[in-house]
Amino acid sequence: IEFVQVLRMPGHKDKKWEESPPAHVKSLQTIQETKKSLPIYPFRKDLIQAIKDHQVLIIEGETGSGKTTQIPQYLYESGFADDGKIIGCTQPRRVAAMSVAARVAHEMAVKLGNEVGYAIRFEDCTSQRTRIKYMTDGTLHREFLSEPDLASYSVMIIDEAHERTLHTDILFGLVKDIARFRPNLKLLVSSATLDATKFSEFFDDAPIFRIPGRRFPVDIYYTKAPESDYIEACVVSIIQIHITQPSGDILVFLTGQEEIETCQEMLQERVRRLGSKLAEILILPVYANLPSDMQIKIFQPTPPGARKVVLATNIAETSLTIDNIVYVIDPGYAKQNNFNPRTGMESLIVVPISKASANQRAGRAGRVAPGKCFRLYTAWAYQHELEDNTVPEIQRINLGNAVLTLKALGIDDLMHFDFLDPPPPETLILAMEQLYALGALNHRGELTKLGRRMAEFPLDPMMAKMLLASEKYRCSEEVATIAAMLSVNGAIFYRPKDKIIHADAARKNFHAPGGDHLTLLNVYNQWAQSDFSTHWCYENFIQHRSMKRARDVREQLVGLMQRVEMELVSGITETVNIRKAITAGYFYHVARLSKGGCYKTAKHNQQVTIHPNSSLFQDLPRWLLYHELVLTTKEFMRQVTEIESKWLLEVAPHYYKPKEVEDSTNKKMPKVAGRSRPDGTN
Ligand code: ADP
Ligand code: MG
């Protein structure tokens, strides 16, 4: 690949850093030395003083300066947790919350879960002793339901504020409000980039504490021509760097686990072919569902003579800092959740990143030495095709969940909620309509009894409704299993490239008539019958780790179901009830068969396609519901189940009119012979 260098991103250095040791000796430093070498260290006293002087403080500092790992420790050492109160710190990403907590526990030489812990959805690794608690922003949002004044906290740090996730944005409004009547609660908003002024204005002109950064210059290279296959381009660039460039680790930004695995396999293959001509290369993936033993590996120092290649999602853009990165490869894409309020369709799509993101990524190359960033797009594309900034999540995703939680907190007038950037009114209205159709709100927009019970679950409103409806349909045990299986982050079915035929055959054995939800139930039940055996998973190409997680999630859901006094029932043999319960939650996600084996969404006539991994891929039922949409080459429906249109009138009479679900028969269409997996899908 031919690259052209276009510009050099200047470095900057505070005088204080002149004596800091060069990068290559870093691995020999003790923990104390490492802590002292972080840019934030010389400012710790001033910082603590500023926190004592002000109730709300905005902290700005370059990524990797030590904000996330050090500030809670400084606060702890300064006595902010002495009276049994907790120092809280939110993170937009689960992996970051876990990984940072583990790091801080290590730095403080305590066991994770004791003085330092973390809490993420479905996983609470804290105890009575916990004084520093990392958590996702979504988890804190839910904590407001049980503790509206956050009484157990002395300090709350809203960290990585620049990421502007939906939950972080809502937290801004909530914490600003409680700070008014809890003068002893300290509030810190910490951010990597230049939004500090905006945050300060929002928090009634709170002072900004800037941590001077240290960054070496980074040379930016662009491709001469656009690259059609960026994974291939990544692999080639990695090898090029490895052969032609001096030592230093490589960080590659990809959009998700599947891409990372593909890239990893291709790279391993290429390295194998080049054989002993190459110096050793260590390939390390980082993504949201990476098991924690693998997470530790990315932070281990590279052995002398070898080179580390980290294949990461956006998580390495600002949330996680991996030391000794000198080269960054940036294909310019990220995966994003997008919602179209007009069609009510929400889907995961791969989109071009913003200029701000591209520059963040490039900056990762200049932390320890002058670096290089290889952008796999042209300078023209950077100038003309990338937006300046990423649109905050609140302005582009479905707000159903957020609205439900806010309503449960007693915040009724959402149009006048104190938003940093308000969501588009039509998105708010649509969320209210959706909650009304689900029965969570009444016609005055007030929370119903059902809505209150739905809010008890840390689930999307549709899934919460499905669970609650299962009681009426006498299948709550089964639906709890389905909800748990759908909530597991990470795949259930294992599909290694060299055993695809075996894996697909194994998967087919689980196929249940009716569709994917019942297939998931089938997998879980058979696993339970095997006494939750690891060996059984191995034999059946099922990911044991995902199954264990499903079991955990299921246990917690059952606990919550008992808390809202649901009756736990099971044992129905007919699947109609289970499918009706699912429909009661997911009637928004219904599609009907139209000409030529295509599907159209029931209300808005948008074209959608069954995902090739679905058990119904060749069946083509007339009516079906889907769990989610994923846009790759087409809008693919993932996890689909066959339904009967007349159920829609039963479960959502205020949403569907008899005319809309008219259908002379509910019989299946004849099977289409020889449909095969189209390429480019996953
Ligand atoms: P900031 O929040 O300002 O971006 P961090 O506190 O995340 O900075 O990072 C400070 C330092 O801690 C970095 O040098 C980073 O490499 C190190 N660090 C963070 N997490 C880990 C970890 N899990 N293992 C080893 N080092 C880590
Ligand atoms: Mg941080």
XYZ file of C-alpha atoms and ligand atoms in Angstrom:
710
model
C 0.000 0.000 0.000
C 1.285 3.405 -0.852
C 0.997 6.070 1.791
C 1.623 9.774 1.550
C 2.574 11.850 4.520
C 0.509 14.967 4.680
C 1.062 16.572 8.009
C 2.654 16.286 11.382
C 0.475 16.618 14.428
C 2.665 18.672 16.751
C 3.661 17.325 20.126
C 3.706 19.338 23.294
C 5.541 18.845 26.495
C 5.376 20.407 29.872
C 8.792 21.141 31.406
C 8.025 18.789 34.255
C 8.491 15.818 31.976
C 12.079 16.361 30.968
C 13.384 13.922 33.552
C 10.808 11.210 33.001
C 12.480 7.967 31.924
C 12.462 6.909 28.280
C 9.774 4.516 27.150
C 11.769 1.313 26.890
C 12.666 1.187 30.561
C 9.047 1.517 31.571
C 8.578 -2.172 32.071
C 11.256 -2.149 34.733
C 9.542 0.543 36.771
C 7.861 -0.310 40.007
C 4.225 0.543 40.433
C 5.144 3.575 42.507
C 7.533 4.826 39.839
C 4.919 4.343 37.156
C 2.366 6.271 39.160
C 4.832 9.088 39.661
C 5.635 9.263 35.972
C 2.032 9.991 34.983
C 1.264 13.559 33.872
C -1.326 14.002 36.590
C 1.055 13.206 39.442
C 2.670 16.643 39.979
C -0.809 18.179 40.155
C -2.303 15.896 42.744
C -2.084 18.407 45.605
C -3.518 21.262 43.559
C -6.228 18.971 42.298
C -7.290 17.836 45.760
C -7.273 21.445 46.928
C -9.477 22.450 43.994
C -11.875 19.640 44.830
C -12.024 20.797 48.444
C -12.673 24.367 47.316
C -15.400 23.640 44.790
C -18.380 21.367 44.768
C -18.278 20.804 41.026
C -15.051 20.617 39.080
C -14.433 19.912 35.405
C -11.174 18.070 34.777
C -9.579 18.053 31.377
C -6.508 16.105 30.440
C -5.177 14.114 27.556
C -5.923 10.398 27.448
C -3.394 8.391 29.357
C -2.567 11.193 31.766
C -3.899 9.197 34.707
C -7.347 10.683 35.326
C -9.271 7.453 35.578
C -6.804 5.378 37.547
C -5.248 8.056 39.777
C -7.927 10.571 40.803
C -9.986 8.065 42.833
C -6.784 6.988 44.596
C -5.794 10.573 45.405
C -9.265 11.130 46.824
C -9.043 7.952 48.853
C -5.632 8.926 50.241
C -6.986 12.369 51.109
C -9.712 10.898 53.278
C -12.739 11.307 51.056
C -13.877 7.791 51.898
C -13.046 7.912 55.590
C -16.585 8.113 56.890
C -17.593 4.935 55.105
C -18.650 6.761 51.981
C -17.800 5.621 48.480
C -15.835 7.332 45.735
C -17.720 6.509 42.546
C -16.409 6.721 38.999
C -18.497 6.044 35.913
C -17.240 4.615 32.635
C -19.152 4.410 29.370
C -17.815 0.919 28.663
C -17.991 -2.312 30.600
C -14.506 -3.479 29.721
C -13.049 -0.174 30.838
C -14.850 -0.351 34.199
C -13.571 -3.878 34.823
C -10.074 -3.343 33.541
C -9.485 -0.058 35.314
C -10.821 -1.434 38.596
C -8.458 -4.383 38.278
C -5.553 -2.050 37.613
C -6.340 0.202 40.563
C -6.795 -2.763 42.891
C -3.375 -3.952 41.750
C -1.810 -0.521 42.295
C -3.274 -0.378 45.792
C -2.317 -3.999 46.458
C -5.848 -5.024 47.414
C -8.064 -7.785 46.162
C -10.483 -6.722 43.430
C -13.928 -6.516 45.019
C -12.614 -5.422 48.402
C -11.537 -1.779 48.729
C -11.688 -1.370 44.959
C -14.552 -2.878 42.998
C -16.708 -2.471 39.961
C -20.348 -2.848 39.029
C -21.673 -3.418 35.530
C -25.018 -4.720 34.348
C -25.624 -8.214 35.742
C -22.306 -8.201 37.554
C -21.547 -6.633 40.908
C -17.979 -7.042 42.064
C -18.134 -4.875 45.190
C -18.508 -5.549 48.904
C -19.130 -3.765 52.202
C -15.464 -2.804 52.147
C -15.542 -1.151 48.760
C -14.486 2.501 48.872
C -13.547 3.067 45.233
C -16.222 1.868 42.879
C -15.986 1.905 39.107
C -19.238 1.358 37.284
C -20.802 1.867 33.914
C -22.828 5.024 33.447
C -25.884 2.817 32.868
C -25.380 1.155 36.248
C -25.253 4.498 38.055
C -28.334 5.603 36.160
C -30.144 2.573 37.605
C -28.745 3.188 41.089
C -30.743 6.404 41.179
C -33.857 4.236 41.336
C -32.874 2.748 44.686
C -30.913 5.731 46.035
C -32.138 8.973 44.439
C -29.740 11.180 46.420
C -26.688 8.914 45.989
C -26.300 9.061 49.781
C -23.608 6.384 49.904
C -21.215 8.456 47.790
C -18.935 11.273 48.908
C -17.613 11.907 45.402
C -18.996 11.033 42.010
C -16.739 11.209 38.987
C -18.475 11.239 35.639
C -15.518 10.047 33.636
C -14.902 9.974 29.881
C -17.580 12.641 29.617
C -16.454 13.453 26.078
C -17.832 10.106 24.906
C -21.308 11.544 25.359
C -23.117 8.254 25.707
C -26.855 8.414 26.352
C -26.451 7.424 29.993
C -23.657 9.910 30.624
C -25.753 12.698 29.130
C -28.710 11.846 31.331
C -26.468 11.558 34.375
C -25.343 15.151 33.818
C -28.908 16.334 34.405
C -29.459 14.025 37.366
C -26.242 14.773 39.237
C -26.523 18.494 38.633
C -29.892 18.338 40.322
C -28.817 16.376 43.401
C -25.662 18.453 43.857
C -28.007 21.335 44.731
C -29.475 19.639 47.778
C -26.424 17.590 48.762
C -23.765 20.276 49.287
C -21.331 17.722 50.714
C -21.343 15.640 47.529
C -18.380 16.391 45.297
C -18.947 16.161 41.611
C -16.154 15.752 39.079
C -16.670 15.674 35.346
C -13.615 14.436 33.567
C -13.022 14.581 29.863
C -10.276 14.039 27.348
C -10.969 16.619 24.738
C -12.013 20.185 24.282
C -15.598 19.981 25.518
C -14.557 21.270 28.935
C -16.011 24.740 28.393
C -19.332 23.292 27.387
C -19.443 21.097 30.514
C -18.430 24.043 32.654
C -21.239 26.206 31.282
C -23.749 23.435 31.874
C -22.662 23.089 35.493
C -23.216 26.765 36.270
C -19.726 27.826 35.220
C -17.885 25.276 37.340
C -14.106 25.835 37.280
C -11.971 23.799 34.864
C -8.845 22.030 36.086
C -6.517 21.375 33.169
C -3.816 18.756 33.380
C -1.020 19.736 31.031
C -0.375 16.837 28.723
C 2.717 15.369 27.260
C 2.646 14.258 23.701
C 5.237 13.600 21.077
C 4.644 14.618 17.471
C 2.756 12.155 15.306
C 3.248 11.952 11.549
C -0.007 11.409 9.721
C -0.026 9.328 6.555
C -2.937 8.816 4.187
C -3.382 6.256 1.455
C -2.879 7.581 -2.058
C -6.070 5.960 -3.268
C -9.159 4.677 -1.402
C -8.866 1.104 -0.114
C -11.789 -1.148 -0.981
C -11.055 -3.848 1.589
C -9.821 -2.239 4.761
C -9.191 -5.464 6.669
C -6.834 -6.625 3.951
C -5.296 -3.151 3.935
C -4.773 -3.396 7.702
C -3.008 -6.731 7.376
C -0.717 -5.444 4.631
C 0.049 -2.267 6.572
C 0.876 -4.199 9.739
C 3.357 -6.359 7.843
C 4.798 -3.295 6.101
C 5.347 -1.530 9.399
C 6.765 -4.645 10.990
C 9.320 -5.084 8.210
C 10.298 -1.490 7.545
C 9.859 0.424 10.805
C 11.925 0.548 13.995
C 10.595 -1.017 17.185
C 7.346 0.119 18.805
C 3.943 -1.515 19.145
C 1.069 -1.180 16.693
C -2.539 -0.313 17.508
C -5.211 -1.059 14.899
C -8.778 0.258 15.153
C -11.490 -2.106 13.909
C -15.246 -2.020 14.399
C -16.046 -5.193 16.316
C -15.229 -8.674 17.465
C -15.929 -10.348 14.123
C -13.701 -7.971 12.206
C -10.989 -8.342 14.805
C -11.119 -12.131 14.547
C -11.016 -12.030 10.764
C -8.065 -9.682 10.810
C -6.310 -11.817 13.422
C -6.708 -14.973 11.339
C -5.518 -13.305 8.149
C -2.530 -11.809 9.921
C -1.562 -15.105 11.552
C -1.760 -16.820 8.191
C 0.393 -14.138 6.518
C 2.949 -14.241 9.325
C 3.094 -18.040 9.120
C 3.809 -17.871 5.394
C 6.607 -15.352 5.851
C 8.022 -17.703 8.466
C 11.337 -17.075 10.168
C 12.099 -14.036 8.018
C 10.056 -11.971 10.453
C 10.788 -10.857 13.978
C 8.312 -12.190 16.521
C 4.879 -10.608 16.416
C 2.288 -10.849 19.215
C -1.304 -10.383 18.147
C -3.668 -9.238 20.890
C -7.378 -8.522 20.413
C -9.390 -6.092 22.578
C -13.166 -5.816 22.403
C -16.139 -5.535 24.727
C -16.707 -9.239 25.380
C -13.104 -10.204 25.718
C -12.686 -12.559 28.695
C -10.842 -10.913 31.572
C -7.821 -13.236 31.457
C -7.246 -12.023 27.892
C -7.682 -8.391 28.943
C -4.698 -8.642 31.242
C -2.501 -9.769 28.365
C -2.814 -6.526 26.417
C -1.130 -4.630 29.232
C 1.820 -6.980 29.639
C 5.101 -5.525 28.383
C 6.318 -6.697 24.997
C 9.335 -9.028 25.252
C 12.558 -7.586 23.809
C 12.866 -8.091 20.060
C 9.174 -8.763 19.597
C 6.421 -6.432 18.468
C 2.924 -6.254 19.850
C -0.036 -5.700 17.513
C -3.210 -4.716 19.337
C -6.409 -5.170 17.348
C -8.966 -3.046 19.155
C -12.408 -1.546 18.847
C -13.112 2.060 19.697
C -12.454 1.150 23.287
C -8.764 1.937 22.782
C -9.584 5.371 21.413
C -9.891 6.982 24.845
C -11.125 4.521 27.493
C -8.098 2.237 27.649
C -4.505 3.288 27.319
C -2.009 0.696 26.201
C 1.566 1.781 26.773
C 4.322 1.799 24.157
C 2.112 2.244 21.103
C 4.114 4.030 18.425
C 2.132 3.144 15.291
C -1.591 3.533 14.786
C -3.531 2.116 11.853
C -6.891 3.783 11.390
C -9.324 2.470 8.754
C -11.715 5.257 9.735
C -14.794 3.307 10.794
C -16.707 2.504 13.968
C -19.857 0.596 14.834
C -22.750 2.751 15.939
C -26.263 2.247 17.169
C -28.567 4.319 15.019
C -32.236 5.004 15.299
C -34.534 6.388 12.686
C -37.459 8.091 14.424
C -39.443 8.180 11.197
C -39.471 4.418 10.726
C -38.883 3.511 14.357
C -36.033 1.296 13.175
C -32.926 0.932 15.253
C -29.891 -0.827 13.925
C -26.210 -1.346 14.427
C -24.254 0.058 11.549
C -20.671 0.663 10.608
C -20.158 4.372 9.984
C -17.205 6.619 9.144
C -15.718 8.187 12.266
C -15.508 11.938 12.856
C -12.411 14.103 12.485
C -12.297 14.443 16.283
C -12.197 10.658 16.597
C -9.543 10.333 13.897
C -7.356 12.786 15.771
C -7.883 11.007 19.079
C -6.820 7.774 17.420
C -3.728 9.385 15.928
C -2.818 10.845 19.317
C -2.507 7.328 20.715
C 0.726 6.952 18.723
C 2.514 9.790 20.486
C 2.393 8.908 24.149
C 5.865 7.478 24.646
C 7.855 8.550 21.599
C 7.334 10.324 18.266
C 4.765 8.201 16.451
C 3.149 7.516 13.123
C -0.499 7.188 12.215
C -1.497 5.437 9.015
C -4.974 6.368 7.883
C -6.448 3.912 5.424
C -8.293 6.651 3.587
C -7.251 9.585 1.494
C -6.498 13.078 2.722
C -9.385 14.215 0.542
C -11.764 11.841 2.285
C -10.613 13.132 5.667
C -11.262 16.698 4.612
C -14.541 16.182 2.794
C -16.208 13.044 4.077
C -15.671 13.063 7.832
C -17.902 15.126 10.108
C -16.117 17.371 12.585
C -17.566 15.708 15.682
C -19.467 12.558 16.548
C -23.162 13.228 17.164
C -23.963 12.537 20.850
C -25.842 9.283 21.356
C -28.872 11.026 22.850
C -29.537 12.575 19.465
C -29.375 9.384 17.493
C -30.650 6.382 19.479
C -33.935 5.029 20.778
C -34.809 6.677 24.082
C -37.354 4.129 25.308
C -35.157 2.815 28.081
C -34.021 6.251 29.215
C -37.558 7.625 29.272
C -38.802 4.671 31.295
C -36.069 5.104 33.920
C -36.590 8.864 34.122
C -40.334 8.379 34.543
C -39.647 5.842 37.279
C -37.498 8.501 38.983
C -40.522 10.770 39.003
C -39.255 13.083 36.276
C -42.415 13.652 34.311
C -41.729 16.666 32.192
C -39.048 15.284 29.921
C -39.386 18.075 27.383
C -37.971 20.399 30.035
C -35.399 18.065 31.563
C -31.990 19.713 31.889
C -30.211 18.147 28.907
C -26.707 19.162 27.871
C -27.935 18.768 24.300
C -31.639 17.977 24.090
C -32.731 15.005 22.010
C -34.898 15.748 18.965
C -38.500 16.160 20.221
C -39.772 13.547 17.755
C -37.475 10.933 19.294
C -38.809 11.725 22.764
C -42.388 11.580 21.531
C -41.753 8.300 19.760
C -40.264 6.806 22.909
C -43.363 7.890 24.864
C -45.634 6.418 22.216
C -43.706 3.195 22.299
C -43.965 2.998 26.086
C -47.661 3.782 25.813
C -48.156 0.945 23.329
C -46.239 -1.379 25.636
C -48.578 -0.376 28.459
C -45.855 1.282 30.526
C -47.412 4.751 30.325
C -51.053 5.788 30.394
C -52.620 8.284 28.016
C -51.524 11.154 30.257
C -47.933 9.976 29.949
C -47.793 8.742 33.546
C -46.110 5.538 34.575
C -48.537 2.636 34.977
C -48.246 -0.236 37.432
C -46.871 -2.329 34.585
C -44.397 0.430 33.714
C -43.173 0.558 37.288
C -42.565 -3.180 37.240
C -40.839 -2.929 33.853
C -38.466 -0.300 35.235
C -37.301 -2.794 37.863
C -35.495 -4.745 35.156
C -32.177 -3.561 33.730
C -33.514 -4.418 30.297
C -34.795 -2.721 27.215
C -38.529 -1.946 27.705
C -39.507 -4.463 25.038
C -37.643 -7.233 26.757
C -38.965 -6.235 30.162
C -42.488 -6.343 28.766
C -41.869 -9.773 27.244
C -40.744 -11.069 30.634
C -43.710 -9.613 32.470
C -46.147 -10.902 29.855
C -44.810 -14.426 30.284
C -46.660 -14.748 33.574
C -50.018 -14.475 31.868
C -48.924 -17.000 29.244
C -47.739 -19.452 31.905
C -44.169 -19.678 30.629
C -42.098 -17.317 32.781
C -39.283 -19.819 33.343
C -38.856 -20.339 29.624
C -39.027 -16.661 28.776
C -36.501 -15.847 31.523
C -34.128 -18.262 29.801
C -34.748 -16.648 26.423
C -34.199 -13.165 27.855
C -30.952 -14.297 29.463
C -29.716 -15.911 26.262
C -30.528 -12.755 24.281
C -28.773 -10.568 26.849
C -25.515 -12.458 26.764
C -22.903 -10.339 25.162
C -21.035 -12.533 22.794
C -21.930 -15.394 20.611
C -23.538 -18.635 21.756
C -22.545 -20.697 18.749
C -18.896 -21.332 18.079
C -17.948 -21.335 14.413
C -14.215 -21.889 13.907
C -13.153 -21.293 10.309
C -11.589 -24.744 9.936
C -14.661 -26.600 11.236
C -17.491 -24.614 9.747
C -19.296 -27.669 8.377
C -19.262 -29.469 11.712
C -20.222 -26.356 13.591
C -23.142 -25.601 11.301
C -24.354 -29.184 11.514
C -24.187 -29.018 15.304
C -26.149 -25.802 15.282
C -28.846 -27.295 13.054
C -29.444 -29.963 15.680
C -30.720 -27.299 18.004
C -33.098 -25.722 15.526
C -36.575 -25.606 16.964
C -39.633 -25.158 14.801
C -40.843 -21.653 15.463
C -37.510 -19.940 15.249
C -34.381 -18.671 16.903
C -35.765 -17.723 20.294
C -36.929 -21.294 20.781
C -33.618 -22.548 19.446
C -31.830 -20.565 22.148
C -34.181 -22.021 24.736
C -33.396 -25.459 23.388
C -29.651 -24.927 23.687
C -29.982 -23.735 27.274
C -32.288 -26.554 28.323
C -30.059 -29.222 26.830
C -27.052 -27.684 28.512
C -28.932 -27.668 31.818
C -29.783 -31.333 31.270
C -26.102 -32.096 30.764
C -25.593 -30.645 34.256
C -24.111 -27.471 32.768
C -21.248 -29.476 31.391
C -18.237 -27.888 29.722
C -17.644 -30.999 27.711
C -21.177 -30.883 26.348
C -20.552 -27.332 25.094
C -17.323 -28.390 23.467
C -18.970 -31.289 21.660
C -21.827 -29.154 20.431
C -19.855 -26.115 19.291
C -21.407 -23.966 22.003
C -19.402 -21.245 23.746
C -19.177 -22.335 27.326
C -18.282 -18.886 28.595
C -21.378 -17.318 27.048
C -23.540 -20.070 28.521
C -22.174 -19.539 32.005
C -22.928 -15.883 31.640
C -26.455 -16.677 30.483
C -26.922 -18.774 33.595
C -25.764 -15.848 35.786
C -28.010 -13.398 33.997
C -30.908 -15.800 34.253
C -30.442 -16.159 37.998
C -30.531 -12.410 38.419
C -33.595 -12.039 36.239
C -35.397 -14.698 38.251
C -34.451 -12.797 41.409
C -35.940 -9.607 39.986
C -39.043 -11.462 38.848
C -39.552 -12.624 42.396
C -39.032 -9.106 43.652
C -41.871 -7.807 41.491
C -43.890 -10.784 42.731
C -44.176 -12.600 39.464
C -45.266 -16.160 39.580
C -42.640 -18.517 38.178
C -44.292 -21.074 35.959
C -43.022 -23.486 33.382
C -43.604 -26.743 31.693
C -45.940 -25.887 28.834
C -45.286 -28.129 25.881
C -46.993 -25.994 23.252
C -44.725 -23.162 22.067
C -47.545 -20.830 21.084
C -47.619 -19.311 24.552
C -43.926 -18.621 24.573
C -44.110 -17.001 21.178
C -47.115 -14.928 22.266
C -45.203 -13.674 25.297
C -42.312 -12.649 23.057
C -44.755 -10.930 20.712
C -46.221 -9.022 23.655
C -42.843 -7.334 24.019
C -41.613 -7.219 20.469
C -44.691 -6.315 18.431
C -42.775 -3.274 17.201
C -40.309 -5.599 15.527
C -42.685 -7.400 13.215
C -42.190 -8.049 9.532
C -44.351 -9.743 6.944
C -43.377 -11.671 3.873
C -43.798 -9.826 0.613
C -42.988 -10.657 -2.980
C -39.870 -12.610 -3.878
C -39.016 -13.813 -0.384
C -38.432 -10.286 0.898
C -39.762 -8.986 4.165
C -41.293 -5.625 4.917
C -41.724 -4.209 8.418
C -45.379 -4.293 9.415
C -45.957 -0.603 10.036
C -43.483 1.207 7.857
C -42.899 -1.142 4.951
C -39.131 -1.041 5.233
C -37.351 -3.869 3.514
C -35.557 -6.303 5.835
C -33.985 -9.742 5.377
C -33.640 -12.808 7.585
C -30.047 -13.229 8.714
C -28.416 -16.290 7.102
C -27.540 -17.635 10.563
C -31.216 -17.842 11.473
C -32.960 -21.186 11.706
C -35.769 -19.644 9.651
C -33.487 -18.548 6.826
C -34.996 -21.090 4.439
C -38.466 -21.247 5.938
C -39.875 -17.836 5.146
C -42.876 -17.697 7.468
C -45.513 -15.128 6.562
C -45.202 -13.185 9.772
C -42.256 -12.992 12.073
C -40.711 -10.869 14.746
C -37.048 -10.076 15.151
C -34.903 -9.243 18.123
C -32.620 -6.756 16.397
C -31.550 -5.325 13.075
C -27.985 -5.278 11.882
C -27.092 -3.327 8.808
C -24.230 -4.780 6.811
C -24.861 -5.385 3.136
C -28.615 -5.285 3.915
C -30.841 -4.704 6.926
C -30.576 -8.141 8.490
C -32.999 -9.339 11.154
C -31.135 -11.244 13.859
C -32.968 -13.752 16.099
C -36.319 -14.195 14.398
C -39.414 -16.116 15.415
C -42.514 -17.060 13.479
C -45.750 -15.558 14.753
C -49.385 -15.394 13.709
C -50.659 -11.990 12.750
C -53.826 -12.322 14.808
C -51.705 -12.437 17.967
C -50.809 -8.815 17.304
C -54.412 -7.807 17.908
C -54.378 -9.779 21.130
C -51.133 -8.383 22.552
C -51.145 -4.845 21.107
C -54.725 -3.862 20.286
C -53.943 -0.166 20.669
C -51.082 -0.395 18.192
C -52.348 -2.704 15.435
C -55.647 -2.273 13.606
C -57.348 -5.410 12.259
C -56.827 -4.156 8.703
C -53.071 -3.964 9.156
C -52.734 -7.602 10.072
C -55.217 -8.935 7.545
C -54.035 -12.152 6.032
C -56.090 -14.837 4.391
C -53.906 -17.650 5.633
C -51.095 -17.967 8.059
C -49.577 -20.855 6.182
C -45.977 -20.897 5.219
C -44.849 -20.108 1.707
C -43.252 -22.971 -0.170
C -39.592 -23.373 0.584
C -37.216 -21.699 -1.807
C -34.710 -24.232 -2.995
C -30.998 -23.671 -2.809
C -30.866 -20.427 -0.889
C -27.310 -20.035 0.187
C -25.431 -17.753 2.508
C -24.687 -14.565 0.638
C -21.116 -13.478 1.116
C -20.236 -10.456 3.151
C -22.543 -11.360 5.991
C -21.486 -12.531 9.352
P -6.710 8.659 31.527
O -7.946 8.294 32.276
O -6.234 10.052 31.830
O -6.861 8.447 30.064
P -5.611 6.303 32.749
O -5.766 6.557 34.208
O -6.619 5.449 32.113
O -5.533 7.717 32.009
O -4.209 5.667 32.415
C -3.044 5.946 33.159
C -2.011 4.849 32.985
O -2.475 3.634 33.547
C -1.662 4.536 31.533
O -0.267 4.562 31.419
C -2.188 3.140 31.325
O -1.386 2.418 30.465
C -2.182 2.556 32.711
N -3.200 1.515 32.827
C -4.530 1.684 32.805
N -5.177 0.498 32.926
C -4.214 -0.446 33.029
C -4.200 -1.865 33.190
N -5.347 -2.565 33.275
N -3.006 -2.474 33.262
C -1.870 -1.791 33.178
N -1.807 -0.458 33.029
C -2.948 0.210 32.959
Mg -9.696 7.657 31.425
